[in-house]
Short mmCIF file of C-alpha atoms in Angstrom, two decimals:
data_model
loop_
_atom_site.label_atom_id
_atom_site.label_comp_id
_atom_site.label_asym_id
_atom_site.label_seq_id
_atom_site.Cartn_x
_atom_site.Cartn_y
_atom_site.Cartn_z
CA UNK A 491 94.31 160.39 80.26
CA UNK A 492 97.86 159.23 80.84
CA UNK A 493 98.42 155.88 82.52
CA UNK A 494 101.86 155.39 84.03
CA UNK A 495 102.78 151.96 85.46
CA UNK A 496 105.07 152.17 88.47
CA UNK A 497 106.62 149.51 90.69
CA UNK A 498 106.01 149.75 94.41
CA UNK A 499 109.65 149.56 95.35
CA UNK A 500 109.42 152.85 97.16
CA UNK A 501 109.69 154.96 93.97
CA UNK A 502 108.09 158.43 93.94
CA UNK A 503 107.04 160.08 90.71
CA UNK A 504 107.44 163.79 90.28
CA UNK A 505 104.43 165.90 89.31
CA UNK A 506 105.96 166.37 85.90
CA UNK A 507 105.88 162.63 85.33
CA UNK A 508 102.15 162.64 84.74
CA UNK A 509 99.29 164.92 83.98
CA UNK A 510 95.84 163.57 84.62
CA UNK A 511 93.04 163.34 87.14
CA UNK A 512 95.28 164.14 90.09
CA UNK A 513 96.30 167.46 88.50
CA UNK A 514 92.70 168.65 88.66
CA UNK A 515 92.94 168.42 92.45
CA UNK A 516 96.48 169.84 92.58
CA UNK A 517 97.76 166.48 93.86
CA UNK A 518 101.19 165.17 92.96
CA UNK A 519 103.77 162.52 93.93
CA UNK A 520 101.21 159.79 94.55
CA UNK A 521 102.67 156.68 96.13
CA UNK A 522 100.69 153.59 97.18
CA UNK A 523 102.49 150.96 99.21
CA UNK A 524 101.39 147.68 100.78
CA UNK A 525 103.11 145.82 103.61
CA UNK A 526 102.12 143.72 106.61
CA UNK A 527 98.50 143.61 105.43
CA UNK A 528 98.32 147.40 105.49
CA UNK A 529 98.23 150.01 102.76
CA UNK A 530 99.91 153.38 102.93
CA UNK A 531 98.90 156.27 100.68
CA UNK A 532 101.32 159.16 100.25
CA UNK A 533 100.70 162.25 98.14
CA UNK A 534 101.42 165.95 97.98
CA UNK A 535 98.55 168.46 98.00
CA UNK A 536 99.38 172.04 97.01
CA UNK A 537 96.95 174.55 98.65
CA UNK A 538 98.61 177.46 96.84
CA UNK A 539 97.05 176.31 93.58
CA UNK A 540 93.50 176.34 94.95
CA UNK A 541 91.37 179.26 93.72
CA UNK A 542 88.20 179.24 95.80
CA UNK A 543 85.92 181.89 97.27
CA UNK A 544 86.87 183.36 100.60
CA UNK A 545 83.99 181.75 102.50
CA UNK A 546 84.40 178.25 100.98
CA UNK A 547 86.04 175.13 102.37
CA UNK A 548 87.15 172.24 100.18
CA UNK A 549 87.33 168.85 101.91
CA UNK A 550 89.42 166.21 100.10
CA UNK A 551 88.84 162.65 101.30
CA UNK A 552 90.98 159.88 99.76
CA UNK A 553 89.13 156.56 99.64
CA UNK A 554 89.83 153.05 98.44
CA UNK A 555 86.97 151.61 96.41
CA UNK A 556 86.59 147.91 95.63
CA UNK A 557 83.80 146.18 93.75
CA UNK A 558 81.64 146.01 96.86
CA UNK A 559 82.85 148.45 99.53
CA UNK A 560 84.78 151.62 100.34
CA UNK A 561 87.57 152.44 102.81
CA UNK A 562 87.75 156.15 103.68
CA UNK A 563 91.04 157.74 104.71
CA UNK A 564 91.54 160.94 106.74
CA UNK A 565 90.48 164.15 105.00
CA UNK A 566 92.38 167.30 104.08
CA UNK A 567 90.58 170.66 104.44
CA UNK A 568 91.53 173.74 102.42
CA UNK A 569 89.73 177.01 103.15
CA UNK A 570 89.40 180.43 101.55
CA UNK A 571 90.64 183.49 103.48
CA UNK A 572 87.45 184.28 105.45
CA UNK A 573 86.60 180.64 106.15
CA UNK A 574 90.16 179.89 107.30
CA UNK A 575 90.17 182.74 109.85
CA UNK A 576 86.67 181.86 111.04
CA UNK A 577 87.51 178.17 111.62
CA UNK A 578 90.63 179.09 113.62
CA UNK A 579 88.88 181.87 115.59
CA UNK A 580 85.92 179.66 116.54
CA UNK A 581 88.22 176.79 117.55
CA UNK A 582 86.91 174.42 114.93
CA UNK A 583 90.38 173.80 113.51
CA UNK A 584 94.06 174.47 113.96
CA UNK A 585 96.73 175.43 111.44
CA UNK A 586 97.65 171.73 111.36
CA UNK A 587 94.17 170.62 110.34
CA UNK A 588 93.02 173.32 107.93
CA UNK A 589 95.09 174.95 105.21
CA UNK A 590 94.78 178.35 103.55
CA UNK A 591 93.96 178.34 99.86
CA UNK A 592 96.43 180.25 97.72
CA UNK A 593 99.11 180.23 100.42
CA UNK A 594 101.26 177.95 102.53
CA UNK A 595 103.59 175.03 102.05
CA UNK A 596 102.82 171.81 100.20
CA UNK A 597 100.87 169.32 102.34
CA UNK A 598 102.73 166.01 102.70
CA UNK A 599 99.74 163.71 103.09
CA UNK A 600 100.26 160.16 104.44
CA UNK A 601 97.67 157.69 105.72
CA UNK A 602 97.90 154.01 106.63
CA UNK A 603 95.00 151.60 107.08
CA UNK A 604 94.51 147.81 107.21
CA UNK A 605 93.85 146.37 103.77
CA UNK A 606 91.42 143.43 103.69
CA UNK A 607 91.95 140.89 100.93
CA UNK A 608 88.82 142.13 99.15
CA UNK A 609 90.51 145.51 98.61
CA UNK A 610 93.80 144.24 97.16
CA UNK A 611 92.58 145.13 93.66
CA UNK A 612 90.93 148.54 93.97
CA UNK A 613 90.80 152.18 92.88
CA UNK A 614 92.12 155.10 94.89
CA UNK A 615 89.74 158.02 94.56
CA UNK A 616 89.46 161.46 96.10
CA UNK A 617 86.06 162.71 97.20
CA UNK A 618 85.94 166.49 96.81
CA UNK A 619 83.26 168.41 98.73
CA UNK A 620 83.04 172.22 98.57
CA UNK A 621 80.76 174.14 100.92
CA UNK A 622 80.44 177.77 102.09
CA UNK A 623 80.22 178.91 105.70
CA UNK A 624 77.14 180.98 104.95
CA UNK A 625 75.45 178.22 103.00
CA UNK A 626 74.83 180.86 100.39
CA UNK A 627 76.57 178.94 97.63
CA UNK A 628 75.28 175.52 96.52
CA UNK A 629 77.60 172.71 97.70
CA UNK A 630 79.78 171.01 95.13
CA UNK A 631 80.60 167.31 95.23
CA UNK A 632 82.90 165.31 93.08
CA UNK A 633 84.68 161.97 92.88
CA UNK A 634 88.00 161.82 91.10
CA UNK A 635 89.84 158.48 90.58
CA UNK A 636 93.57 159.10 90.84
CA UNK A 637 95.11 155.59 90.88
CA UNK A 638 94.36 151.92 90.40
CA UNK A 639 96.37 149.26 92.19
CA UNK A 640 96.65 145.48 92.26
CA UNK A 641 98.43 143.75 95.12
CA UNK A 642 96.95 140.30 94.56
CA UNK A 643 99.48 137.50 94.84
CA UNK A 644 100.24 136.07 91.43
CA UNK A 645 99.59 132.36 91.24
CA UNK A 646 102.48 130.45 89.71
CA UNK A 647 102.02 128.54 86.48
CA UNK A 648 103.64 125.28 87.50
CA UNK A 649 104.53 122.02 85.80
CA UNK A 650 104.41 118.88 87.92
CA UNK A 651 107.08 116.31 87.18
CA UNK A 652 105.59 112.82 87.31
CA UNK A 653 108.00 109.89 87.41
CA UNK A 654 107.50 106.60 85.61
CA UNK A 655 107.90 103.71 88.09
CA UNK A 656 110.45 100.99 87.50
CA UNK A 657 108.57 97.76 88.02
CA UNK A 658 110.15 94.35 87.69
CA UNK A 659 109.08 92.22 84.76
CA UNK A 660 107.05 89.95 87.03
CA UNK A 661 104.45 91.06 89.52
CA UNK A 662 105.28 89.17 92.70
CA UNK A 663 103.13 89.83 95.75
CA UNK A 664 103.20 88.57 99.31
CA UNK A 665 100.42 88.08 101.84
CA UNK A 666 101.57 87.54 105.41
CA UNK A 667 99.87 86.70 108.66
CA UNK A 668 100.20 85.10 112.07
CA UNK A 669 98.27 82.09 113.39
CA UNK A 670 98.29 81.59 117.17
CA UNK A 671 97.66 77.86 117.35
CA UNK A 672 97.55 76.60 120.95
CA UNK A 673 99.49 73.43 121.74
CA UNK A 674 99.53 71.54 124.99
CA UNK A 675 102.65 71.91 127.08
CA UNK A 676 105.55 69.99 125.56
CA UNK A 677 103.41 68.56 122.74
CA UNK A 678 103.60 69.07 118.96
CA UNK A 679 100.24 67.75 117.76
CA UNK A 680 97.37 70.17 117.23
CA UNK A 681 94.91 70.10 120.11
CA UNK A 682 91.43 70.47 118.64
CA UNK A 683 89.91 70.87 122.09
CA UNK A 684 90.86 74.52 121.83
CA UNK A 685 88.13 75.95 119.57
CA UNK A 686 90.32 78.91 118.77
CA UNK A 687 92.68 76.60 116.86
CA UNK A 688 90.08 76.08 114.13
CA UNK A 689 89.79 79.83 113.53
CA UNK A 690 93.55 80.39 113.62
CA UNK A 691 94.26 77.66 111.06
CA UNK A 692 91.29 78.74 109.00
CA UNK A 693 92.88 82.19 108.62
CA UNK A 694 95.74 80.58 106.68
CA UNK A 695 93.34 78.60 104.51
CA UNK A 696 91.18 81.66 103.80
CA UNK A 697 94.22 83.60 102.67
CA UNK A 698 95.24 80.78 100.34
CA UNK A 699 91.70 80.44 99.02
CA UNK A 700 91.45 84.18 98.30
CA UNK A 701 94.46 83.88 96.01
CA UNK A 702 93.13 80.71 94.39
CA UNK A 703 89.86 82.51 93.65
CA UNK A 704 91.74 85.22 91.77
CA UNK A 705 91.79 84.02 88.13
CA UNK A 706 94.85 86.17 87.35
CA UNK A 707 96.93 84.89 90.29
CA UNK A 708 99.15 81.85 90.68
CA UNK A 709 100.66 80.77 93.99
CA UNK A 710 104.44 80.46 93.87
CA UNK A 711 105.27 79.39 97.42
CA UNK A 712 103.80 79.08 100.92
CA UNK A 713 106.15 79.69 103.85
CA UNK A 714 105.39 78.54 107.39
CA UNK A 715 107.57 79.31 110.43
CA UNK A 716 106.76 78.08 113.93
CA UNK A 717 107.81 79.98 117.06
CA UNK A 718 108.19 78.71 120.62
CA UNK A 719 108.27 80.90 123.71
CA UNK A 720 111.59 81.34 125.56
CA UNK A 721 111.05 78.90 128.43
CA UNK A 722 112.57 75.53 129.29
CA UNK A 723 115.60 74.06 127.55
CA UNK A 724 116.73 75.36 124.20
CA UNK A 725 117.00 71.89 122.66
CA UNK A 726 113.44 71.06 123.62
CA UNK A 727 112.24 74.36 122.19
CA UNK A 728 113.94 73.45 118.90
CA UNK A 729 111.98 70.19 118.88
CA UNK A 730 108.72 71.94 119.73
CA UNK A 731 109.11 74.70 117.15
CA UNK A 732 109.97 72.26 114.37
CA UNK A 733 107.29 69.74 115.32
CA UNK A 734 104.53 72.33 115.65
CA UNK A 735 105.46 73.87 112.30
CA UNK A 736 105.20 70.48 110.63
CA UNK A 737 101.84 69.86 112.32
CA UNK A 738 100.44 73.11 110.93
CA UNK A 739 101.92 72.36 107.51
CA UNK A 740 100.41 68.86 107.43
CA UNK A 741 96.98 70.25 108.25
CA UNK A 742 97.13 73.04 105.66
CA UNK A 743 98.41 70.63 102.98
CA UNK A 744 95.55 68.26 103.74
CA UNK A 745 93.00 71.04 103.30
CA UNK A 746 94.33 72.48 100.04
CA UNK A 747 95.07 71.18 96.56
CA UNK A 748 98.63 72.48 96.28
CA UNK A 749 101.42 69.91 96.15
CA UNK A 750 103.59 69.56 99.23
CA UNK A 751 106.56 70.85 97.22
CA UNK A 752 105.12 74.36 97.21
CA UNK A 753 105.39 74.55 101.01
CA UNK A 754 108.53 75.71 102.79
CA UNK A 755 109.04 75.62 106.53
CA UNK A 756 111.29 77.25 109.10
CA UNK A 757 111.27 77.64 112.84
CA UNK A 758 112.38 79.96 115.64
CA UNK A 759 113.04 78.00 118.85
CA UNK A 760 112.62 81.02 121.14
CA UNK A 761 110.83 84.21 120.18
CA UNK A 762 113.09 86.69 121.93
CA UNK A 763 112.38 89.24 119.23
CA UNK A 764 108.66 89.07 120.00
CA UNK A 765 109.37 89.46 123.72
CA UNK A 766 111.60 92.46 123.06
CA UNK A 767 108.90 94.08 120.94
CA UNK A 768 106.39 93.62 123.75
CA UNK A 769 108.78 95.18 126.27
CA UNK A 770 109.37 98.20 124.03
CA UNK A 771 105.61 98.81 123.87
CA UNK A 772 104.87 98.16 127.57
CA UNK A 773 106.37 99.86 130.58
CA UNK A 774 107.05 97.41 133.42
CA UNK A 775 109.71 97.38 136.13
CA UNK A 776 113.11 96.38 134.81
CA UNK A 777 112.10 96.89 131.18
CA UNK A 778 115.34 98.58 130.10
CA UNK A 779 117.46 95.93 131.85
CA UNK A 780 115.50 93.10 130.21
CA UNK A 781 115.87 94.69 126.76
CA UNK A 782 119.59 95.10 127.39
CA UNK A 783 119.77 91.40 128.37
CA UNK A 784 117.97 90.30 125.20
CA UNK A 785 120.36 92.40 123.08
CA UNK A 786 123.48 90.99 124.76
CA UNK A 787 125.22 88.77 122.15
CA UNK A 788 127.57 87.21 124.71
CA UNK A 789 124.82 85.09 126.30
CA UNK A 790 124.51 81.70 124.61
CA UNK A 791 121.24 80.21 123.38
CA UNK A 792 121.50 77.18 125.63
CA UNK A 793 121.72 79.22 128.84
CA UNK A 794 119.70 82.35 127.98
CA UNK A 795 116.34 81.12 129.32
CA UNK A 796 117.77 79.95 132.61
CA UNK A 797 119.78 83.13 133.19
CA UNK A 798 116.81 85.33 132.31
CA UNK A 799 114.41 83.56 134.70
CA UNK A 800 116.92 83.83 137.58
CA UNK A 801 117.90 87.45 136.83
CA UNK A 802 114.31 88.70 136.58
CA UNK A 803 112.26 86.24 138.73
CA UNK A 804 109.21 88.44 139.39
CA UNK A 805 108.98 89.72 135.85
CA UNK A 806 109.47 86.18 134.52
CA UNK A 807 106.40 84.93 136.41
CA UNK A 808 104.29 87.74 134.95
CA UNK A 809 105.61 87.26 131.40
CA UNK A 810 105.17 83.50 131.54
CA UNK A 811 101.49 83.90 132.32
CA UNK A 812 100.55 87.00 130.34
CA UNK A 813 102.97 87.33 127.43
CA UNK A 814 104.53 84.01 126.56
CA UNK A 815 101.32 82.42 125.20
CA UNK A 816 101.33 85.09 122.46
CA UNK A 817 104.90 84.13 121.57
CA UNK A 818 103.81 80.64 120.53
CA UNK A 819 102.62 81.16 117.01
CA UNK A 820 103.05 80.18 113.37
CA UNK A 821 103.79 82.90 110.87
CA UNK A 822 102.90 82.40 107.23
CA UNK A 823 103.69 84.13 103.98
CA UNK A 824 102.10 83.30 100.66
CA UNK A 825 104.01 84.44 97.60
CA UNK A 826 102.00 84.70 94.39
CA UNK A 827 102.28 86.12 90.92
CA UNK A 828 99.73 88.18 88.99
CA UNK A 829 99.68 88.18 85.22
CA UNK A 830 100.42 91.45 83.48
CA UNK A 831 97.81 93.75 81.93
CA UNK A 832 98.59 95.69 78.78
CA UNK A 833 95.22 96.99 77.60
CA UNK A 834 94.15 100.32 79.14
CA UNK A 835 90.49 99.31 79.30
CA UNK A 836 91.42 96.10 81.06
CA UNK A 837 93.59 97.98 83.55
CA UNK A 838 90.72 100.38 84.22
CA UNK A 839 88.37 97.46 84.88
CA UNK A 840 90.86 95.74 87.20
CA UNK A 841 91.27 99.02 89.09
CA UNK A 842 87.52 99.00 89.65
CA UNK A 843 87.17 95.35 90.61
CA UNK A 844 90.51 94.18 92.06
CA UNK A 845 93.06 97.00 92.33
CA UNK A 846 95.46 94.84 94.32
CA UNK A 847 96.24 92.97 91.09
CA UNK A 848 97.84 96.02 89.49
CA UNK A 849 101.47 96.94 89.47
CA UNK A 850 102.66 100.49 89.96
CA UNK A 851 103.67 100.70 86.31
CA UNK A 852 100.22 99.57 85.13
CA UNK A 853 98.61 102.26 87.25
CA UNK A 854 100.98 104.82 85.73
CA UNK A 855 100.09 103.68 82.22
CA UNK A 856 96.41 104.13 83.06
CA UNK A 857 97.02 107.63 84.47
CA UNK A 858 98.80 108.64 81.27
CA UNK A 859 95.64 107.82 79.32
CA UNK A 860 93.45 110.12 81.46
CA UNK A 861 93.00 113.88 81.29
CA UNK A 862 95.23 115.40 84.04
CA UNK A 863 93.38 117.08 86.86
CA UNK A 864 90.22 114.99 86.54
CA UNK A 865 88.80 113.02 89.43
CA UNK A 866 89.68 109.73 87.71
CA UNK A 867 93.27 110.92 87.19
CA UNK A 868 93.68 111.81 90.86
CA UNK A 869 92.06 108.55 91.95
CA UNK A 870 94.66 106.49 90.07
CA UNK A 871 97.57 108.13 91.90
CA UNK A 872 95.76 108.01 95.25
CA UNK A 873 95.17 104.29 94.73
CA UNK A 874 98.81 103.72 93.78
CA UNK A 875 100.00 105.40 96.99
CA UNK A 876 97.54 103.34 99.04
CA UNK A 877 98.62 100.06 97.42
CA UNK A 878 102.33 100.87 97.62
CA UNK A 879 102.65 103.09 100.71
CA UNK A 880 106.40 102.51 101.05
CA UNK A 881 107.19 103.25 97.43
CA UNK A 882 108.90 106.61 96.83
CA UNK A 883 107.61 106.97 93.28
CA UNK A 884 104.00 106.20 94.22
CA UNK A 885 104.10 108.85 96.94
CA UNK A 886 105.83 111.39 94.69
CA UNK A 887 103.24 111.05 91.92
CA UNK A 888 100.39 111.19 94.46
CA UNK A 889 101.92 114.39 95.85
CA UNK A 890 102.05 115.93 92.37
CA UNK A 891 98.42 115.01 91.82
CA UNK A 892 97.44 116.54 95.16
CA UNK A 893 99.27 119.80 94.37
CA UNK A 894 97.66 119.92 90.94
CA UNK A 895 94.21 119.99 92.56
CA UNK A 896 95.33 122.40 95.31
CA UNK A 897 95.33 119.97 98.23
CA UNK A 898 98.63 121.12 99.74
CA UNK A 899 98.12 119.35 103.07
CA UNK A 900 97.82 115.96 101.40
CA UNK A 901 100.74 116.80 99.10
CA UNK A 902 102.91 117.43 102.15
CA UNK A 903 101.82 114.05 103.59
CA UNK A 904 102.92 112.20 100.45
CA UNK A 905 106.16 114.15 100.05
CA UNK A 906 107.24 113.09 103.54
CA UNK A 907 107.30 109.56 102.07
CA UNK A 908 108.71 110.36 98.64
CA UNK A 909 112.42 109.80 99.29
CA UNK A 910 115.30 112.13 98.50
CA UNK A 911 115.61 112.04 94.71
CA UNK A 912 116.04 115.24 92.66
CA UNK A 913 112.45 114.76 91.46
CA UNK A 914 111.22 114.68 95.06
CA UNK A 915 113.26 117.81 95.88
CA UNK A 916 111.75 119.55 92.87
CA UNK A 917 108.24 118.64 94.04
CA UNK A 918 109.01 119.94 97.54
CA UNK A 919 110.27 123.15 95.96
CA UNK A 920 107.02 123.51 94.02
CA UNK A 921 105.03 122.96 97.22
CA UNK A 922 107.06 125.65 99.00
CA UNK A 923 106.54 127.99 96.04
CA UNK A 924 102.78 127.42 96.17
CA UNK A 925 102.87 128.24 99.89
CA UNK A 926 104.87 131.42 99.14
CA UNK A 927 107.79 130.06 101.18
CA UNK A 928 110.33 131.39 98.71
CA UNK A 929 113.30 130.91 101.03
CA UNK A 930 112.71 127.16 101.25
CA UNK A 931 111.68 126.81 97.61
CA UNK A 932 114.83 128.21 96.02
CA UNK A 933 117.47 125.61 97.11
CA UNK A 934 115.06 122.75 96.41
CA UNK A 935 114.34 123.99 92.90
CA UNK A 936 118.05 124.60 92.32
CA UNK A 937 118.79 120.96 93.15
CA UNK A 938 116.15 119.89 90.67
CA UNK A 939 117.59 122.17 87.99
CA UNK A 940 121.10 120.88 88.64
CA UNK A 941 119.79 117.34 88.07
CA UNK A 942 118.49 118.33 84.64
CA UNK A 943 114.80 118.72 85.44
CA UNK A 944 113.69 121.24 82.82
CA UNK A 945 110.62 122.35 84.77
CA UNK A 946 112.84 123.37 87.70
CA UNK A 947 114.57 126.09 85.67
CA UNK A 948 111.23 127.58 84.64
CA UNK A 949 109.99 127.46 88.23
CA UNK A 950 113.11 129.33 89.37
CA UNK A 951 112.35 132.09 86.86
CA UNK A 952 108.87 132.46 88.33
CA UNK A 953 110.28 132.38 91.84
CA UNK A 954 112.54 135.33 91.01
CA UNK A 955 109.55 137.32 89.75
CA UNK A 956 107.41 136.50 92.77
CA UNK A 957 110.14 137.40 95.25
CA UNK A 958 110.51 140.86 93.75
CA UNK A 959 106.85 141.52 93.07
CA UNK A 960 105.59 144.45 95.15
CA UNK A 961 102.36 145.08 93.33
CA UNK A 962 101.26 147.32 90.46
CA UNK A 963 99.92 150.86 90.53
CA UNK A 964 98.52 152.84 87.63
CA UNK A 965 98.31 156.62 88.07
CA UNK A 966 95.21 157.99 86.39
#
């Protein structure tokens, strides 16, 4: 048996190019082609070479056979002299549907049928049934394989390019929040008659205590900034913002053990930024005009409140009642430092118990100690992206991890946040390659290769093979 490997680029082999199973059925020039989820089978059948009895009919039925099922294609009928005349005379066939054995032109057979995925790796056979019109000869049946084909998409063998993060020597973290402490009109002392004030101030203390309870953390600074709403005179708002900030500071200092020197204060006399943010998120009459007013740098601080209340009187009444109370608040930020971890086992334990203590570089060191592709390996990169959602490197490595386990949807999510470095372009090229989007993949991989990423050159070689791959057919 000769096996000849041909590419499905539209090439036809002559009958002389092979001698095998197909010759037994006088079949030549076999061509199998796949496109648009369909398969087309072309072949030549030569009825002149058939030597059968005059009353016999041979029915040739090409079929595609997979491991579990069969797709039958239209049949070709070749008849001996008596049978051929009888079929035509009785109206059972026409010269286009039955062919005379030993005579006539070569039959140019072509059939197209949908090709389910389960049949992409199959065998093309011909079922041969011979029967006589008089039923005086025993029927003959046969099954002759004439070709094997494989149109399955080749999965790329890809290398994912992880990037080591560039952490600073010290691990500095910030915790921020907002306390809406209610003060009486024109007063700077805390009014404890408002029960909500206890909870608001307690939120600052709880945040500080959480850091104090962390044995690996040390508080570097506590920042407090008081805000007043944009109403009344500017000079009075300066007094209120400063005084209320100091009142909150004095209370927090009295409830904690940190020295007063660790506290830093600031103030914003009128929270126009907060008002603008509210207007952007809420559609009320005159919203665009009010935003334009807030953004106007030509209006001085001393006159802005007065001009605003006169320019938008109805809106001002509504804002004063419903929005301005939320603009009187104290923002806080606690800056703290976490000691470094250098032992892999310790890093693994901290990841389990207090992952927020870890730097991006420590997480990367841990990942490098784990078998790639394991659940633990993926979890490290997922955690890094969750802890540092704005970090390009964290998102890039999480995307690589997601692609490595075949989660292309999540990989796309992370790559949207991975920046525009050559490494990120390379990863996007790999994602496109995995999705068989070769047109998008090529320029991305080329940018990676131009930046010296060795894996990009190898991926481009695979891309070239995939783009030109039409399938494989073996003639039997």
